[in-house]
Amino acid sequence: MGTVTIGVSIAVPEPHGSQLQQRRAGFGDAAAHGIPTHVTLLPPTEVDDSALPAVEEHLVHVANTGRPFPMRLSGTGTFRPLSPVVFVKVVEGAEACTRLQQRVRDASGPVPRELQFPYHPHVTVAHGIDEAAMDRAHEELSGYEAAWPCTGFALYEQGADGVWRKLREYTFGTPVVPPQASAPAEQGSLPTY
């Protein structure tokens, strides 16, 4: 028995995934080829390897109750100076990603993970490289655009070599929009749809 490091993410599909991975490598990010291009739902999390079946069962349930949603990337942002990251922004699908990651990390599930920073869906294109290269990544990808229908997510495991490998894909199981909890509208305010 031992531990494994897992992560859950939405893969950026081809040709966009490879294009962004090549650009990330071109900026000098040595980790680029060991990390598939993605939007994180569960950051790297160490679990006992005996917990993997429960994690997989939980993710099946999350996927079965989910539905496809549009994803669109546009432009760049950064977490500097707090964290040495430049990213491509998720401009459509961010709310759906936020709900999905909350369900993946739910306290009643097998990976009730607290986050170091508030959740902000994004696609990393430079991490931990020199400032000039970070600036170049921010500038050169500022006009980047990509869109696709998100139809599911995947579970990954980080190998001893630092490379992330897909263990299993999870496809959303329903075309019906799940009911959303909403606060009652304040008197005199307009309803939101």
Coordinates of N, CA, C and O in Angstrom, one line a residue:
M1 N 0.8 -1.2 0.0 CA 0.0 0.0 0.0 C 0.9 1.2 0.0 O 1.9 1.3 0.7
G2 N 0.4 2.2 -0.7 CA 1.1 3.5 -0.8 C 0.2 4.6 -1.2 O -1.0 4.5 -1.0
T3 N 0.8 5.7 -1.6 CA 0.0 6.8 -2.0 C 0.2 7.2 -3.5 O 1.2 6.8 -4.0
V4 N -0.8 7.8 -4.0 CA -0.6 8.3 -5.4 C -1.1 9.8 -5.4 O -1.9 10.2 -4.6
T5 N -0.5 10.5 -6.4 CA -1.0 11.9 -6.6 C -1.9 11.9 -7.8 O -1.5 11.5 -8.9
I6 N -3.1 12.4 -7.5 CA -4.1 12.5 -8.6 C -4.5 13.9 -8.9 O -4.3 14.8 -8.1
G7 N -5.2 14.1 -10.0 CA -5.8 15.4 -10.3 C -7.0 15.1 -11.2 O -7.0 14.1 -11.9
V8 N -7.9 16.0 -11.3 CA -9.1 15.9 -12.1 C -9.1 17.2 -13.0 O -9.0 18.3 -12.4
S9 N -9.3 17.0 -14.3 CA -9.3 18.2 -15.1 C -10.1 18.0 -16.4 O -10.5 16.9 -16.8
I10 N -10.4 19.1 -17.0 CA -11.1 19.2 -18.3 C -9.9 19.3 -19.3 O -9.2 20.3 -19.3
A11 N -9.8 18.4 -20.2 CA -8.7 18.5 -21.3 C -9.1 19.5 -22.3 O -10.3 19.6 -22.7
V12 N -8.1 20.3 -22.7 CA -8.3 21.2 -23.9 C -8.1 20.3 -25.1 O -7.1 19.7 -25.3
P13 N -9.2 20.2 -25.9 CA -9.1 19.2 -27.1 C -8.2 19.7 -28.2 O -7.7 20.9 -28.2
E14 N -7.9 18.8 -29.1 CA -7.1 19.1 -30.2 C -7.9 19.9 -31.3 O -9.1 19.7 -31.3
P15 N -7.2 20.7 -32.0 CA -5.8 21.0 -32.0 C -5.3 21.9 -30.9 O -4.1 22.2 -30.8
H16 N -6.2 22.5 -30.2 CA -5.9 23.6 -29.2 C -4.9 23.1 -28.1 O -4.0 23.8 -27.8
G17 N -5.1 21.9 -27.6 CA -4.3 21.4 -26.5 C -2.8 21.3 -26.9 O -1.9 21.8 -26.2
S18 N -2.5 20.7 -28.1 CA -1.1 20.6 -28.5 C -0.5 21.9 -28.9 O 0.6 22.2 -28.6
Q19 N -1.3 22.8 -29.5 CA -0.8 24.2 -29.8 C -0.4 24.9 -28.5 O 0.7 25.5 -28.5
L20 N -1.2 24.9 -27.5 CA -0.9 25.6 -26.3 C 0.3 24.9 -25.5 O 1.1 25.5 -24.9
Q21 N 0.3 23.5 -25.6 CA 1.5 22.8 -25.0 C 2.8 23.2 -25.7 O 3.8 23.4 -25.0
Q22 N 2.8 23.3 -27.0 CA 4.0 23.7 -27.7 C 4.4 25.1 -27.4 O 5.6 25.4 -27.3
R23 N 3.4 26.0 -27.3 CA 3.7 27.4 -26.9 C 4.3 27.4 -25.5 O 5.3 28.1 -25.3
R24 N 3.7 26.7 -24.6 CA 4.2 26.6 -23.2 C 5.7 26.2 -23.2 O 6.5 26.8 -22.5
A25 N 6.0 25.1 -24.0 CA 7.4 24.6 -24.1 C 8.3 25.7 -24.7 O 9.4 25.9 -24.2
G26 N 7.7 26.4 -25.7 CA 8.5 27.4 -26.3 C 8.9 28.6 -25.5 O 9.8 29.3 -25.7
F27 N 8.1 28.8 -24.4 CA 8.4 29.9 -23.5 C 9.4 29.5 -22.4 O 9.8 30.3 -21.6
G28 N 9.8 28.2 -22.5 CA 10.9 27.7 -21.6 C 10.3 27.0 -20.4 O 11.1 26.7 -19.4
D29 N 9.0 26.6 -20.4 CA 8.5 25.9 -19.2 C 8.8 24.4 -19.4 O 8.2 23.7 -20.2
A30 N 9.7 23.9 -18.6 CA 10.2 22.6 -18.7 C 9.1 21.5 -18.4 O 9.2 20.4 -18.8
A31 N 8.1 21.9 -17.6 CA 7.0 21.0 -17.3 C 6.0 20.8 -18.4 O 5.1 20.0 -18.3
A32 N 6.1 21.6 -19.5 CA 5.1 21.6 -20.5 C 4.7 20.3 -21.1 O 3.5 20.0 -21.2
H33 N 5.7 19.4 -21.4 CA 5.3 18.1 -22.0 C 4.9 17.1 -21.0 O 4.5 16.0 -21.4
G34 N 5.0 17.3 -19.7 CA 4.5 16.4 -18.7 C 3.1 16.7 -18.2 O 2.6 15.9 -17.4
I35 N 2.6 17.8 -18.7 CA 1.2 18.2 -18.2 C 0.3 18.4 -19.4 O 0.5 19.4 -20.1
P36 N -0.7 17.5 -19.6 CA -1.6 17.8 -20.7 C -2.3 19.2 -20.5 O -2.6 19.5 -19.4
T37 N -2.6 19.9 -21.6 CA -3.2 21.2 -21.5 C -4.7 21.0 -20.9 O -5.4 20.2 -21.5
H38 N -5.0 21.8 -19.9 CA -6.2 21.5 -19.2 C -6.8 22.7 -18.4 O -6.0 23.6 -18.2
V39 N -8.0 22.5 -17.9 CA -8.6 23.4 -16.9 C -8.7 22.5 -15.6 O -9.4 21.4 -15.7
T40 N -8.1 22.9 -14.5 CA -8.1 22.0 -13.3 C -9.5 22.0 -12.6 O -10.1 23.1 -12.5
L41 N -9.9 20.9 -12.2 CA -11.1 20.7 -11.3 C -10.6 20.3 -9.9 O -11.3 20.7 -8.9
L42 N -9.6 19.5 -9.8 CA -9.0 19.0 -8.6 C -7.5 19.1 -8.7 O -6.9 18.4 -9.6
P43 N -6.9 20.1 -8.0 CA -5.4 20.2 -8.1 C -4.7 18.9 -7.6 O -5.3 18.1 -7.0
P44 N -3.4 18.8 -7.8 CA -2.6 17.7 -7.4 C -3.0 17.3 -5.9 O -2.8 18.2 -5.0
T45 N -3.4 16.1 -5.7 CA -3.9 15.7 -4.4 C -3.4 14.3 -4.1 O -3.6 13.4 -4.9
E46 N -2.7 14.1 -3.0 CA -2.2 12.8 -2.6 C -3.3 12.0 -1.9 O -3.9 12.5 -0.9
V47 N -3.5 10.8 -2.4 CA -4.5 9.9 -1.7 C -3.9 8.5 -1.6 O -2.9 8.2 -2.3
D48 N -4.4 7.8 -0.7 CA -4.0 6.4 -0.5 C -4.4 5.6 -1.7 O -5.5 5.8 -2.2
D49 N -3.6 4.8 -2.3 CA -3.9 4.1 -3.5 C -5.2 3.2 -3.4 O -5.9 2.9 -4.3
S50 N -5.4 2.8 -2.1 CA -6.6 2.0 -1.9 C -7.9 2.8 -2.0 O -9.0 2.2 -2.1
A51 N -7.8 4.1 -2.0 CA -9.0 5.0 -2.2 C -9.4 5.2 -3.6 O -10.4 5.8 -3.9
L52 N -8.5 4.8 -4.6 CA -8.8 5.1 -6.0 C -10.2 4.6 -6.4 O -10.9 5.3 -7.1
P53 N -10.6 3.3 -6.1 CA -11.9 2.9 -6.5 C -13.1 3.8 -6.0 O -14.0 4.1 -6.7
A54 N -12.9 4.3 -4.8 CA -14.0 5.2 -4.2 C -13.9 6.6 -5.0 O -15.0 7.1 -5.3
V55 N -12.7 7.0 -5.3 CA -12.6 8.3 -6.1 C -13.3 8.1 -7.5 O -14.0 8.9 -7.9
E56 N -13.0 7.0 -8.1 CA -13.6 6.7 -9.4 C -15.1 6.6 -9.4 O -15.8 7.1 -10.2
E57 N -15.6 5.9 -8.3 CA -17.1 5.8 -8.2 C -17.7 7.2 -8.0 O -18.7 7.5 -8.6
H58 N -17.0 8.0 -7.2 CA -17.5 9.4 -6.9 C -17.5 10.2 -8.2 O -18.5 10.9 -8.5
L59 N -16.5 10.1 -9.1 CA -16.4 10.8 -10.3 C -17.4 10.3 -11.3 O -18.0 11.1 -12.1
V60 N -17.7 9.0 -11.3 CA -18.8 8.5 -12.2 C -20.1 9.2 -11.8 O -20.9 9.7 -12.7
H61 N -20.4 9.3 -10.5 CA -21.6 10.0 -10.0 C -21.7 11.5 -10.5 O -22.7 12.0 -11.0
V62 N -20.5 12.2 -10.3 CA -20.4 13.6 -10.7 C -20.7 13.7 -12.2 O -21.5 14.6 -12.6
A63 N -20.1 12.9 -13.0 CA -20.3 12.9 -14.4 C -21.7 12.6 -14.8 O -22.3 13.3 -15.7
N64 N -22.3 11.6 -14.2 CA -23.6 11.1 -14.6 C -24.7 12.2 -14.3 O -25.7 12.2 -15.0
T65 N -24.5 13.0 -13.4 CA -25.4 14.1 -13.0 C -25.1 15.4 -13.7 O -25.8 16.4 -13.5
G66 N -24.0 15.4 -14.5 CA -23.6 16.7 -15.2 C -24.2 16.7 -16.6 O -24.9 15.8 -17.1
R67 N -24.0 17.9 -17.2 CA -24.4 18.1 -18.6 C -23.4 18.8 -19.4 O -22.6 19.6 -18.8
P68 N -23.3 18.7 -20.7 CA -22.3 19.4 -21.5 C -22.6 20.9 -21.4 O -23.7 21.4 -21.1
F69 N -21.5 21.7 -21.6 CA -21.6 23.1 -21.6 C -20.5 23.7 -22.5 O -19.5 23.1 -22.8
P70 N -20.8 24.9 -23.0 CA -19.8 25.5 -23.9 C -18.6 26.1 -23.2 O -18.7 26.6 -22.1
M71 N -17.4 25.8 -23.7 CA -16.2 26.4 -23.2 C -15.6 27.3 -24.2 O -15.5 27.0 -25.4
R72 N -15.1 28.5 -23.8 CA -14.4 29.4 -24.7 C -13.2 30.0 -23.9 O -13.4 30.5 -22.8
L73 N -12.1 30.0 -24.6 CA -10.9 30.6 -24.1 C -10.6 31.9 -24.9 O -10.9 31.9 -26.1
S74 N -10.2 33.0 -24.2 CA -9.9 34.2 -24.9 C -8.9 35.1 -24.1 O -9.2 35.4 -22.9
G75 N -7.8 35.4 -24.7 CA -6.9 36.3 -24.0 C -6.1 35.7 -22.9 O -6.2 34.5 -22.6
T76 N -5.3 36.5 -22.2 CA -4.4 36.0 -21.2 C -4.6 36.8 -19.9 O -5.2 37.9 -19.9
G77 N -4.2 36.2 -18.8 CA -4.2 36.8 -17.5 C -3.0 36.3 -16.7 O -2.2 35.4 -17.2
T78 N -2.8 36.7 -15.5 CA -1.7 36.3 -14.7 C -2.1 36.3 -13.2 O -3.0 37.1 -12.8
F79 N -1.5 35.4 -12.4 CA -1.6 35.4 -11.0 C -0.4 36.1 -10.3 O -0.4 36.1 -9.1
R80 N 0.5 36.6 -11.1 CA 1.6 37.3 -10.5 C 1.1 38.6 -9.8 O 0.2 39.2 -10.3
P81 N 1.7 39.0 -8.7 CA 2.9 38.5 -8.0 C 2.6 37.3 -7.0 O 3.5 36.8 -6.5
L82 N 1.3 37.0 -6.8 CA 1.0 36.0 -5.8 C 1.5 34.6 -6.2 O 1.9 33.9 -5.3
S83 N 1.4 34.3 -7.5 CA 1.9 33.0 -8.0 C 2.4 33.2 -9.4 O 1.9 33.9 -10.2
P84 N 3.6 32.6 -9.7 CA 4.3 32.8 -11.0 C 3.6 32.1 -12.1 O 4.2 31.1 -12.7
V85 N 2.4 32.5 -12.5 CA 1.6 31.8 -13.5 C 1.0 32.9 -14.5 O 0.5 33.9 -14.1
V86 N 1.2 32.5 -15.8 CA 0.4 33.2 -16.9 C -0.5 32.2 -17.5 O -0.2 31.0 -17.6
F87 N -1.7 32.6 -17.8 CA -2.8 31.7 -18.2 C -3.6 32.3 -19.4 O -3.6 33.5 -19.5
V88 N -4.3 31.4 -20.1 CA -5.3 31.8 -21.0 C -6.6 31.8 -20.2 O -6.9 30.8 -19.5
K89 N -7.4 32.8 -20.4 CA -8.7 33.0 -19.6 C -9.8 32.1 -20.2 O -10.0 32.0 -21.4
V90 N -10.6 31.5 -19.2 CA -11.8 30.9 -19.6 C -12.9 31.9 -19.5 O -13.2 32.4 -18.4
V91 N -13.4 32.4 -20.7 CA -14.4 33.4 -20.7 C -15.8 32.9 -20.9 O -16.8 33.7 -20.7
E92 N -16.0 31.7 -21.2 CA -17.3 31.0 -21.2 C -17.1 29.6 -20.7 O -16.2 28.9 -21.0
G93 N -18.0 29.3 -19.7 CA -17.9 28.0 -19.1 C -17.3 28.0 -17.7 O -17.3 27.0 -17.0
A94 N -16.9 29.2 -17.2 CA -16.3 29.4 -15.9 C -17.2 29.0 -14.8 O -16.8 28.3 -13.8
E95 N -18.5 29.4 -14.9 CA -19.4 29.1 -13.8 C -19.7 27.6 -13.7 O -19.7 27.0 -12.7
A96 N -19.8 27.0 -14.9 CA -20.0 25.5 -14.9 C -18.8 24.8 -14.4 O -18.9 23.8 -13.6
C97 N -17.6 25.3 -14.7 CA -16.3 24.7 -14.1 C -16.3 24.8 -12.6 O -15.9 23.9 -11.9
T98 N -16.7 26.0 -12.1 CA -16.8 26.2 -10.7 C -17.7 25.3 -10.0 O -17.4 24.7 -8.9
R99 N -18.9 25.1 -10.5 CA -19.9 24.2 -9.9 C -19.3 22.7 -10.0 O -19.4 22.0 -9.0
L100 N -18.7 22.4 -11.1 CA -18.2 21.0 -11.3 C -17.1 20.7 -10.3 O -17.1 19.7 -9.6
Q101 N -16.1 21.6 -10.1 CA -15.0 21.4 -9.2 C -15.5 21.3 -7.7 O -15.0 20.6 -6.9
Q102 N -16.6 22.1 -7.4 CA -17.1 22.0 -6.1 C -17.7 20.6 -5.8 O -17.5 20.0 -4.7
R103 N -18.3 20.0 -6.8 CA -18.9 18.7 -6.7 C -17.8 17.6 -6.6 O -17.9 16.7 -5.8
V104 N -16.7 17.8 -7.3 CA -15.6 16.9 -7.3 C -15.0 16.9 -5.9 O -14.6 15.9 -5.3
R105 N -14.8 18.1 -5.3 CA -14.2 18.3 -4.0 C -15.1 18.2 -2.8 O -14.8 18.5 -1.7
D106 N -16.4 17.9 -3.0 CA -17.4 17.9 -2.0 C -17.0 17.2 -0.7 O -16.4 16.2 -0.8
A107 N -17.3 17.8 0.4 CA -16.9 17.3 1.7 C -17.4 15.9 2.0 O -16.8 15.2 2.7
S108 N -18.5 15.5 1.3 CA -19.0 14.2 1.6 C -18.4 13.1 0.7 O -18.6 11.9 0.8
G109 N -17.5 13.6 -0.2 CA -16.8 12.6 -1.1 C -15.5 12.2 -0.7 O -15.0 12.6 0.4
P110 N -14.8 11.4 -1.5 CA -13.5 10.8 -1.1 C -12.3 11.8 -1.2 O -11.2 11.5 -0.8
V111 N -12.5 13.0 -1.8 CA -11.4 13.9 -2.0 C -11.9 15.3 -1.5 O -11.9 16.3 -2.3
P112 N -12.2 15.5 -0.2 CA -12.7 16.8 0.3 C -11.5 17.8 0.4 O -11.2 18.2 1.5
R113 N -11.0 18.3 -0.7 CA -9.8 19.1 -0.7 C -10.1 20.5 -0.5 O -10.9 21.1 -1.2
E114 N -9.4 21.2 0.4 CA -9.4 22.6 0.6 C -8.4 23.2 -0.4 O -7.4 22.6 -0.7
L115 N -8.7 24.4 -1.0 CA -7.8 25.0 -1.9 C -7.0 26.1 -1.3 O -7.4 26.8 -0.3
Q116 N -5.7 26.2 -1.8 CA -4.8 27.2 -1.3 C -5.3 28.6 -1.6 O -5.1 29.6 -0.9
F117 N -5.8 28.8 -2.9 CA -6.3 30.0 -3.4 C -7.8 29.8 -3.8 O -8.2 28.7 -4.1
P118 N -8.6 30.9 -3.9 CA -9.9 30.8 -4.5 C -9.9 30.2 -5.9 O -9.0 30.5 -6.6
Y119 N -10.9 29.3 -6.2 CA -10.9 28.7 -7.5 C -11.1 29.7 -8.6 O -12.0 30.6 -8.5
H120 N -10.3 29.6 -9.7 CA -10.3 30.5 -10.8 C -10.0 29.6 -12.0 O -8.8 29.4 -12.3
P121 N -11.0 29.2 -12.8 CA -10.7 28.3 -14.0 C -9.8 29.0 -15.0 O -10.1 30.2 -15.3
H122 N -8.8 28.3 -15.5 CA -7.9 28.9 -16.4 C -7.0 27.8 -17.1 O -7.1 26.6 -16.6
V123 N -6.3 28.2 -18.1 CA -5.4 27.2 -18.8 C -4.0 27.8 -18.6 O -3.6 28.8 -19.2
T124 N -3.1 27.2 -17.8 CA -1.8 27.6 -17.6 C -0.9 27.5 -18.9 O -0.9 26.5 -19.5
V125 N -0.2 28.6 -19.2 CA 0.7 28.6 -20.4 C 2.1 28.9 -20.0 O 3.0 28.8 -20.9
A126 N 2.3 29.3 -18.8 CA 3.7 29.5 -18.3 C 3.6 29.5 -16.7 O 2.7 30.1 -16.1
H127 N 4.6 28.7 -16.1 CA 4.6 28.6 -14.7 C 6.0 28.5 -14.2 O 6.8 27.6 -14.6
G128 N 6.4 29.4 -13.3 CA 7.7 29.3 -12.6 C 8.9 29.6 -13.5 O 10.0 29.1 -13.2
I129 N 8.7 30.3 -14.6 CA 9.8 30.6 -15.5 C 10.3 32.0 -15.3 O 9.6 32.8 -14.5
D130 N 11.3 32.5 -16.0 CA 11.8 33.8 -15.7 C 10.8 34.9 -16.2 O 9.9 34.6 -17.0
E131 N 10.9 36.1 -15.5 CA 9.9 37.1 -15.7 C 9.7 37.6 -17.2 O 8.6 37.8 -17.7
A132 N 10.9 37.6 -17.9 CA 10.8 38.1 -19.3 C 10.0 37.0 -20.2 O 9.2 37.4 -21.0
A133 N 10.2 35.8 -19.9 CA 9.5 34.7 -20.6 C 8.0 34.8 -20.2 O 7.1 34.6 -21.1
M134 N 7.7 35.0 -19.0 CA 6.3 35.2 -18.5 C 5.6 36.3 -19.2 O 4.5 36.2 -19.7
D135 N 6.4 37.5 -19.3 CA 5.8 38.6 -20.0 C 5.6 38.3 -21.5 O 4.5 38.7 -22.1
R136 N 6.5 37.5 -22.1 CA 6.3 37.2 -23.5 C 5.1 36.3 -23.7 O 4.3 36.5 -24.6
A137 N 4.9 35.3 -22.8 CA 3.7 34.4 -22.9 C 2.4 35.3 -22.8 O 1.5 35.1 -23.5
H138 N 2.4 36.2 -21.8 CA 1.3 37.1 -21.6 C 0.9 37.9 -22.9 O -0.2 38.0 -23.3
E139 N 2.0 38.4 -23.5 CA 1.8 39.3 -24.7 C 1.4 38.4 -25.9 O 0.5 38.7 -26.6
E140 N 2.2 37.4 -26.2 CA 2.1 36.6 -27.4 C 0.7 35.9 -27.5 O 0.2 35.6 -28.6
L141 N 0.2 35.5 -26.4 CA -1.1 34.8 -26.4 C -2.3 35.6 -26.1 O -3.4 35.2 -25.9
S142 N -2.1 37.0 -26.0 CA -3.2 37.9 -25.6 C -4.3 37.8 -26.6 O -5.5 38.2 -26.2
G143 N -4.1 37.5 -27.8 CA -5.2 37.4 -28.8 C -5.7 35.9 -29.0 O -6.5 35.7 -29.9
Y144 N -5.3 35.0 -28.2 CA -5.6 33.6 -28.4 C -7.1 33.4 -28.2 O -7.7 34.0 -27.3
E145 N -7.7 32.6 -29.0 CA -9.1 32.2 -28.9 C -9.3 30.7 -29.2 O -8.6 30.2 -30.1
A146 N -10.2 30.0 -28.5 CA -10.5 28.7 -28.8 C -11.9 28.4 -28.1 O -12.2 29.0 -27.1
A147 N -12.7 27.5 -28.8 CA -14.0 27.2 -28.2 C -14.3 25.7 -28.5 O -13.9 25.2 -29.6
W148 N -15.0 25.1 -27.7 CA -15.5 23.7 -27.9 C -16.6 23.4 -26.9 O -16.7 24.0 -25.9
P149 N -17.4 22.3 -27.1 CA -18.4 21.9 -26.2 C -17.7 20.9 -25.1 O -17.0 20.0 -25.5
C150 N -17.8 21.3 -23.9 CA -17.2 20.4 -22.8 C -18.2 19.3 -22.6 O -19.3 19.6 -22.1
T151 N -17.8 18.1 -22.8 CA -18.7 16.9 -22.6 C -18.2 16.0 -21.5 O -18.8 14.9 -21.3
G152 N -17.2 16.4 -20.7 CA -16.8 15.6 -19.6 C -15.4 16.0 -19.1 O -15.0 17.1 -19.4
F153 N -14.8 15.2 -18.3 CA -13.5 15.5 -17.6 C -12.8 14.2 -17.5 O -13.3 13.1 -17.8
A154 N -11.6 14.2 -16.9 CA -10.8 13.0 -16.7 C -10.0 13.0 -15.4 O -9.8 14.1 -14.8
L155 N -9.7 11.8 -15.0 CA -8.8 11.6 -13.8 C -7.4 11.3 -14.3 O -7.2 10.5 -15.2
Y156 N -6.4 12.0 -13.6 CA -5.0 11.8 -14.0 C -4.2 11.4 -12.8 O -4.6 11.7 -11.6
E157 N -3.1 10.7 -13.0 CA -2.2 10.3 -12.0 C -0.8 10.8 -12.4 O -0.4 10.7 -13.5
Q158 N -0.1 11.4 -11.4 CA 1.3 11.9 -11.7 C 2.2 10.8 -11.4 O 2.3 10.2 -10.3
G159 N 3.0 10.4 -12.4 CA 4.0 9.4 -12.2 C 5.2 9.8 -11.4 O 5.4 11.0 -11.2
A160 N 6.1 8.9 -11.1 CA 7.3 9.2 -10.4 C 8.2 10.1 -11.2 O 9.1 10.9 -10.7
D161 N 8.0 10.1 -12.5 CA 8.8 10.9 -13.4 C 8.2 12.3 -13.6 O 8.7 13.2 -14.3
G162 N 7.2 12.6 -12.8 CA 6.5 14.0 -12.9 C 5.5 14.1 -14.0 O 4.9 15.2 -14.1
V163 N 5.4 13.1 -14.8 CA 4.4 13.2 -16.0 C 3.0 12.8 -15.5 O 2.9 11.8 -14.8
W164 N 2.0 13.6 -16.0 CA 0.6 13.3 -15.7 C 0.1 12.4 -16.8 O 0.2 12.7 -17.9
R165 N -0.6 11.3 -16.3 CA -1.1 10.3 -17.3 C -2.6 10.1 -17.0 O -3.0 10.0 -15.8
K166 N -3.4 10.0 -18.0 CA -4.9 9.9 -17.9 C -5.2 8.4 -17.4 O -4.7 7.5 -18.0
L167 N -5.9 8.3 -16.3 CA -6.4 7.0 -15.8 C -7.8 6.7 -16.4 O -8.0 5.5 -16.7
R168 N -8.6 7.7 -16.5 CA -10.0 7.4 -17.0 C -10.7 8.7 -17.4 O -10.5 9.7 -16.8
E169 N -11.5 8.6 -18.4 CA -12.4 9.7 -18.8 C -13.8 9.5 -18.3 O -14.3 8.4 -18.1
Y170 N -14.5 10.6 -18.0 CA -15.8 10.6 -17.5 C -16.7 11.5 -18.4 O -16.4 12.7 -18.5
T171 N -17.7 11.0 -19.1 CA -18.5 11.7 -19.9 C -19.8 12.1 -19.2 O -20.4 11.2 -18.5
F172 N -20.3 13.3 -19.4 CA -21.5 13.7 -18.8 C -22.7 12.8 -19.2 O -22.7 12.5 -20.4
G173 N -23.6 12.5 -18.3 CA -24.6 11.6 -18.5 C -26.0 12.1 -18.8 O -26.9 11.3 -19.1
T174 N -26.2 13.4 -18.8 CA -27.6 13.8 -19.0 C -27.6 15.1 -19.9 O -26.7 16.0 -19.6
P175 N -28.5 15.2 -20.8 CA -28.6 16.5 -21.5 C -29.5 17.5 -20.8 O -29.7 18.6 -21.3
V176 N -30.1 17.1 -19.7 CA -30.9 18.0 -18.9 C -30.1 18.9 -18.0 O -29.3 18.4 -17.3
V177 N -30.5 20.2 -17.9 CA -29.8 21.1 -17.0 C -30.2 20.7 -15.6 O -31.4 20.7 -15.3
P178 N -29.3 20.4 -14.7 CA -29.7 20.1 -13.3 C -30.2 21.4 -12.6 O -29.8 22.5 -13.0
P179 N -31.1 21.2 -11.7 CA -31.7 22.4 -11.0 C -30.6 23.1 -10.2 O -29.7 22.4 -9.6
Q180 N -30.6 24.4 -10.2 CA -29.6 25.2 -9.5 C -30.3 25.8 -8.3 O -31.4 26.3 -8.4
A181 N -29.6 25.8 -7.2 CA -30.1 26.5 -6.0 C -30.1 28.0 -6.2 O -29.1 28.5 -6.8
S182 N -31.1 28.7 -5.8 CA -31.0 30.1 -6.0 C -31.6 30.8 -4.8 O -32.5 30.3 -4.1
A183 N -31.0 31.9 -4.4 CA -31.5 32.7 -3.3 C -32.8 33.4 -3.7 O -33.0 33.8 -4.9
P184 N -33.8 33.6 -2.8 CA -34.9 34.4 -3.2 C -34.6 35.8 -3.6 O -33.7 36.4 -3.0
A185 N -35.3 36.3 -4.6 CA -35.0 37.6 -5.1 C -35.5 38.6 -4.1 O -36.5 38.5 -3.4
E186 N -34.7 39.7 -3.9 CA -35.0 40.7 -3.0 C -36.2 41.5 -3.5 O -36.4 41.6 -4.7
Q187 N -37.0 42.1 -2.6 CA -38.2 42.8 -3.0 C -37.8 44.0 -3.9 O -36.8 44.7 -3.5
G188 N -38.4 44.1 -5.0 CA -38.1 45.2 -5.9 C -36.9 45.0 -6.9 O -36.6 45.8 -7.8
S189 N -36.3 43.8 -6.7 CA -35.2 43.5 -7.7 C -35.7 42.7 -8.8 O -36.7 42.0 -8.7
L190 N -35.0 42.7 -9.9 CA -35.4 42.0 -11.1 C -34.9 40.5 -11.0 O -33.9 40.3 -10.4
P191 N -35.7 39.6 -11.4 CA -35.3 38.2 -11.4 C -34.1 38.0 -12.3 O -34.0 38.7 -13.3
T192 N -33.3 37.0 -12.0 CA -32.2 36.7 -12.9 C -32.5 35.4 -13.6 O -33.0 34.5 -12.9
Y193 N -32.1 35.2 -14.8 CA -32.4 34.0 -15.6 C -31.1 33.5 -16.1 O -30.2 34.1 -16.4

